[in-house]
Short mmCIF file of C-alpha atoms in Angstrom, two decimals:
data_model
loop_
_atom_site.label_atom_id
_atom_site.label_comp_id
_atom_site.label_asym_id
_atom_site.label_seq_id
_atom_site.Cartn_x
_atom_site.Cartn_y
_atom_site.Cartn_z
CA ILE A 22 -10.04 11.55 11.03
CA LYS A 23 -10.79 8.25 12.76
CA VAL A 24 -8.09 6.70 14.94
CA LEU A 25 -8.45 3.10 16.10
CA PHE A 26 -6.40 2.31 19.21
CA PRO A 27 -6.21 -1.46 19.87
CA GLY A 28 -4.46 -1.77 23.22
CA GLU A 29 -3.15 -4.89 24.86
CA SER A 30 -1.16 -5.74 27.96
CA PRO A 31 -1.53 -9.52 28.35
CA PRO A 32 -1.69 -10.54 32.01
CA ASP A 33 0.99 -13.22 31.57
CA TRP A 34 3.59 -10.64 30.33
CA PRO A 35 5.11 -7.72 32.23
CA PRO A 36 2.56 -4.89 32.65
CA ILE A 37 2.88 -1.72 30.57
CA ARG A 38 1.22 1.72 30.87
CA ILE A 39 -1.19 1.73 27.94
CA ASP A 40 -3.69 3.62 30.10
CA GLU A 41 -1.21 6.46 30.48
CA GLU A 42 -0.43 6.42 26.76
CA ILE A 43 -4.10 6.76 25.77
CA ARG A 44 -4.62 9.52 28.36
CA GLU A 45 -1.71 11.51 26.91
CA ILE A 46 -2.95 10.99 23.35
CA GLN A 47 -6.46 12.14 24.30
CA GLN A 48 -5.03 15.22 25.96
CA GLU A 49 -2.93 16.15 22.93
CA ILE A 50 -5.96 15.76 20.67
CA ARG A 51 -8.11 17.90 23.01
CA LEU A 52 -5.47 20.66 23.01
CA GLY A 53 -5.04 20.70 19.23
CA LYS A 54 -6.79 23.15 16.94
CA GLN A 55 -8.04 20.22 14.81
CA ARG A 56 -9.57 18.44 17.85
CA ASP A 57 -13.08 18.41 16.40
CA ARG A 58 -11.86 16.56 13.30
CA ILE A 59 -10.23 13.67 15.20
CA HIS A 60 -12.24 10.80 16.69
CA LEU A 61 -10.36 8.23 18.81
CA GLU A 62 -11.84 4.77 19.31
CA ALA A 63 -10.02 2.60 21.86
CA ARG A 64 -10.42 -1.17 22.17
CA TRP A 65 -8.91 -3.04 25.11
CA ALA A 66 -7.64 -6.57 25.78
CA VAL A 67 -7.82 -7.24 22.07
CA ARG A 68 -7.87 -10.67 20.53
CA PRO A 69 -7.21 -11.14 16.80
CA ARG A 70 -10.95 -11.30 16.04
CA ASP A 71 -11.46 -8.04 17.98
CA ILE A 72 -8.91 -6.32 15.73
CA THR A 73 -10.74 -7.59 12.65
CA ARG A 74 -14.13 -6.46 13.91
CA ALA A 75 -12.82 -3.03 14.95
CA LEU A 76 -11.22 -2.41 11.54
CA LEU A 77 -14.45 -3.29 9.77
CA GLU A 78 -16.69 -1.31 12.16
CA VAL A 79 -14.62 1.82 12.71
CA GLU A 80 -13.12 2.11 9.20
CA PRO A 81 -10.17 4.07 10.62
CA HIS A 82 -7.70 6.34 8.88
CA PHE A 83 -5.08 5.62 11.55
CA VAL A 84 -4.51 2.41 13.51
CA HIS A 85 -2.35 2.75 16.62
CA PHE A 86 -1.41 -0.62 18.10
CA ALA A 87 -0.22 -0.16 21.68
CA GLY A 88 1.15 -2.95 23.77
CA LEU A 89 3.74 -5.66 23.59
CA GLY A 90 5.44 -7.09 20.57
CA GLY A 91 8.28 -9.25 19.45
CA GLY A 92 8.48 -12.99 19.57
CA GLY A 93 9.88 -14.87 16.61
CA GLU A 94 7.33 -13.10 14.41
CA GLU A 95 8.37 -9.54 15.39
CA SER A 96 4.68 -8.74 15.54
CA PHE A 97 2.00 -7.45 17.92
CA ALA A 98 0.90 -9.55 20.90
CA ALA A 99 -2.84 -9.94 21.37
CA GLU A 100 -4.70 -12.15 23.82
CA ASP A 101 -5.83 -15.64 23.01
CA ASP A 102 -9.24 -16.92 24.13
CA PHE A 103 -7.78 -17.78 27.54
CA GLY A 104 -6.31 -14.33 28.22
CA ASN A 105 -2.71 -15.31 27.50
CA ALA A 106 -0.34 -13.47 25.18
CA SER A 107 -0.30 -14.67 21.61
CA VAL A 108 1.90 -12.99 19.00
CA VAL A 109 -0.23 -12.47 15.90
CA PRO A 110 1.45 -13.79 12.74
CA VAL A 111 2.68 -11.03 10.43
CA ASP A 112 1.10 -12.69 7.40
CA GLY A 113 -2.29 -12.72 9.14
CA LEU A 114 -2.18 -9.00 9.91
CA VAL A 115 -0.97 -8.18 6.40
CA ASP A 116 -3.85 -10.19 4.92
CA LEU A 117 -6.28 -8.43 7.27
CA PHE A 118 -5.09 -4.98 6.24
CA GLU A 119 -5.22 -6.03 2.60
CA VAL A 120 -8.96 -6.51 3.08
CA ALA A 121 -9.60 -3.56 5.44
CA ARG A 122 -7.16 -1.00 4.06
CA GLU A 123 -9.66 1.08 2.13
CA ASN A 124 -9.46 4.05 4.53
CA VAL A 125 -6.24 3.26 6.43
CA GLU A 126 -3.53 5.86 5.79
CA CYS A 127 -1.18 4.98 8.64
CA VAL A 128 -0.48 2.12 11.03
CA LEU A 129 1.59 2.84 14.13
CA VAL A 130 2.79 -0.24 16.02
CA ASN A 131 4.01 1.20 19.32
CA ALA A 132 5.37 -2.08 20.66
CA CYS A 133 8.83 -3.61 21.02
CA ASN A 134 10.53 -5.37 18.14
CA THR A 135 7.84 -4.95 15.49
CA GLU A 136 10.03 -4.13 12.49
CA ARG A 137 9.02 -7.26 10.57
CA LEU A 138 5.35 -6.43 11.04
CA ALA A 139 5.93 -2.84 9.90
CA ARG A 140 7.78 -4.02 6.80
CA GLY A 141 4.99 -6.48 5.97
CA LEU A 142 2.24 -3.91 6.44
CA SER A 143 4.09 -1.41 4.27
CA SER A 144 3.16 -3.56 1.27
CA VAL A 145 -0.53 -2.66 1.79
CA VAL A 146 -0.52 0.61 3.80
CA ARG A 147 1.32 3.77 2.74
CA TRP A 148 2.59 4.89 6.17
CA VAL A 149 3.69 2.28 8.71
CA ILE A 150 5.69 2.91 11.87
CA GLY A 151 7.18 0.06 13.89
CA MET A 152 9.96 -0.37 16.44
CA ARG A 153 13.31 -2.01 15.63
CA GLN A 154 14.19 -2.75 19.24
CA PRO A 155 12.70 -2.81 22.72
CA VAL A 156 11.01 0.44 23.72
CA GLY A 157 10.17 1.37 27.30
CA ASP A 158 6.86 2.81 28.47
CA ARG A 159 8.23 6.35 28.82
CA SER A 160 9.70 6.33 25.32
CA ALA A 161 6.55 4.89 23.76
CA ILE A 162 4.45 7.54 25.47
CA ARG A 163 6.80 10.40 24.49
CA PHE A 164 6.68 9.29 20.86
CA SER A 165 2.88 9.18 20.96
CA ILE A 166 2.69 12.65 22.51
CA GLY A 167 4.76 14.16 19.71
CA PHE A 168 2.96 12.22 16.99
CA TYR A 169 -0.50 13.33 18.14
CA GLN A 170 0.57 16.91 18.91
CA ALA A 171 1.39 17.25 15.23
CA LEU A 172 -1.74 15.47 13.97
CA ALA A 173 -3.97 17.53 16.27
CA VAL A 174 -2.80 20.77 14.66
CA GLY A 175 -3.23 19.45 11.14
CA ARG A 176 0.36 18.48 10.28
CA PRO A 177 0.99 15.63 7.80
CA ILE A 178 2.04 12.15 8.89
CA GLY A 179 5.71 12.73 8.04
CA ASN A 180 5.82 15.74 10.37
CA ALA A 181 4.00 13.78 13.08
CA PHE A 182 6.61 11.02 12.84
CA ALA A 183 9.47 13.55 12.99
CA LEU A 184 7.98 15.26 16.05
CA GLY A 185 7.50 11.91 17.79
CA ARG A 186 11.16 11.06 17.15
CA ALA A 187 12.25 14.51 18.34
CA LEU A 188 10.50 13.97 21.67
CA LEU A 189 12.43 10.72 22.11
CA LYS A 190 15.65 12.74 22.11
#
């Protein structure tokens, strides 16, 4: 199972703890009985073209966007060529996943206010998880811990989602 983790915390927006989130995910994978079947590939300070290249190179089964979201697009914020935040248009990401979806089973957008993106991606990817409202660092990390605990022991995506939600409570 290949997991692509595009992470972004644009320097012109409030900082978030993506480093802690990836550390917790890696730990849960290492502790799981399926650890040898899961390969995590992280990409940092992603720009839209970095997302495209990573999808084509890694050919992931899971894509876990971590960072900031929202804006009028209710989408994921990447960096522009100058290092500033730029919310990626939903239509652009949907078109990208239409091309690169061959292996993608699940997209997790662990960023605030990304419901519109999740709904758009659901037209081309079977499992999509987004956030309807703002989500703090602690909550995002707790969700990820539960999600990857389940995946790392071989549970299906629906169970992973349910465990992630349970840890939020």
